Amino acid sequence: METAIRQKIDTWLSGNYDADTKAYLNKLLTDNNDAELNDAFYKDLEFGTGGLRGTIGIGTNRMNQYTVGMATQGLANYLKQTYPNEEIRVAIAHDSRIKSDTFAQITADVFSANGIKVFLFPELRPTPELSFVVRELKCHSGVVITASHNPKEYNGYKAYWNDGGQVIAPHDKNIIGEVQKIKSVDEVKFAGNPDLIVKIGPELDEKYRKMILGNVVFPDVIQRQKAMKIVFTPIHGTGITQVPQVLELMGFTNVHVIEEQAKPDGTFPTVVYPNPEEKEAMSLALKKAAELDADLILATDPDSDRVGIGVKNHHGKWQLLNGNQTGSLIIYYLLQAWKQAGKITGKEFVAKTIVTTDLIDKMAADYGVECPNVLTGFKYIAAKIKAYEGEKKFIAGGEESYGYLVGDAVRDKDAIASCAIIAELVAYAKDKGISLFDMMREMYAKYGFYYETLISLTKKGQSGAEEIKQMMNNMRNNPPKTVAGSPLVRLLDYELGQDRDLINGTTKPTELEKSDVLQFITADGTKVSARPSGTEPKIKFYVSVNEPLKNKEDFDAVFEKLKGKVASIVEELKLS
């Protein structure tokens, strides 16, 4: 065992930690369980693209009352430095995960013990509602306890700034700097001040729903199609607190909730992973949709910032759309609606991440709407909205990992608002006598058939982290000359901040923050992106290919061609 790790363990054994924690550590030492001890203490949890996130347990690399307390104390110290002589206000929410309510209360106690006024949701609520409340209550910061769609062993801590977006540089680094200054758990003020903790009431729920209803484009269409059959599952998470209510307020009268997954439960008993990106997590909804001959499946993840959807394809079979497809359809619909309403003036924009489909860029350009690309993490879309405030109007944005935002009242991906616009989208298509899948084929016929897939390789622990680092170094130093037979024409290295044109040999800055991401772009428009995850022990490869679709009847043939191309790329680059 490394000396530094042993020193950390000794600090926990001799410090002001509870008896159960010390007994557990002593047992691991007695059993010579170095692997578990190394993984628990080899590093401290850091803020990544999703904030603080890790498995629940004992150690500096785990989510527990001490790491949550130290993160909150660091954030409290930073807030007091940043806003001297102000009454600092923060809002706190939590999801259905194991210990989420406990961690939320600890967070409230530490803030209040530091003289900070806390607005605390007394029950679980969606992450986007927390973002909304930060802005609505004019808070300086906010925290939501969640690990989003991670497995049940995980929990996390997302910190928000006064714009309602997750913290970005320099705040994220400054906060972790304050956390690292805390050398002893004794420096954390755990004894809360109840007088400074205010429970958030139902009036904020109502304001949030009213805001979402304001996004409705064609209420008359919804009225005509109000009886369309919608199947909804919250996958044991927070979506149950808002999605059925919002759909009802919109006018939809035929919503079927999957009862087996309706109750919030952090053990997620009916799924392996509570992730709407996984077909297994959607199996109960798919079964119910087939029984009802439904029009739409909606599924939100535990903290309701992501949504997965299912619709019937052109063969009458149920198909789950991926994040790029759903995001593209939302943008396709809203661009048409804004143009029809005469609201496109040249001062509007949509936004997406660098690993999200370029189809969105192409559609935005067709409407004369700007489409800035930002680093992975919705906080960067929030930062772009903030930067353009007063100059350009935000229509919508999204990322390939099933997260979308409509309007700017929330500054994080919002599955509640997304469920609302998707339901309207399906009603709009149905009103025209077509399905959402037909609308997608129309979109591809107009702008090109873009097909993307994500390959994630899991590399756990310290050795895994080193392996991922080596993989990125190898690709950075030895990029492929060709991909699927097409020569590489452009190489973007966001760590070095370089965008290299390999045809004419010029290099320009990427003009984004530094991030360990590589992108290879070929002459035929194929794009492969490599990125270590900021929240999970994974390295992710995003593969994007495209072909013209002359008419929607050619969909199947072109789709098979694109799938074959992706398979060859995966094999060629050894991504499996």
Coordinates of C-alpha atoms in Angstrom, one line a residue, residues 23 86 91 108 118 130 153 168 177 212 303 332 354 365 370 378 404 424 453 457 484 508 541 547 556 560:
A23 CA -14.6 -0.4 12.7
E86 CA -24.4 39.7 1.5
A91 CA -31.4 26.0 -2.8
A108 CA -28.5 22.1 4.4
V118 CA -31.1 27.5 2.7
L130 CA -33.7 23.0 -8.8
E153 CA -24.3 2.0 -6.0
I168 CA -17.9 26.0 -14.5
G177 CA -9.4 24.4 -4.0
I212 CA -43.2 24.6 -19.1
D303 CA -33.2 12.9 -11.4
Y332 CA -36.4 20.5 -36.4
I354 CA -19.1 18.9 -29.8
A365 CA -27.7 27.1 -40.8
E370 CA -26.4 30.3 -35.0
F378 CA -24.7 20.8 -20.2
Y404 CA -32.4 18.6 -24.0
E424 CA -46.6 17.9 -28.6
T453 CA -23.4 5.5 -32.1
L457 CA -15.1 1.0 -22.5
A484 CA -13.2 3.5 -43.1
K508 CA -6.2 27.5 -35.5
F541 CA -16.0 6.9 -28.4
E547 CA -25.3 9.7 -46.3
D556 CA -33.9 0.9 -44.7
E560 CA -28.0 -0.7 -43.3

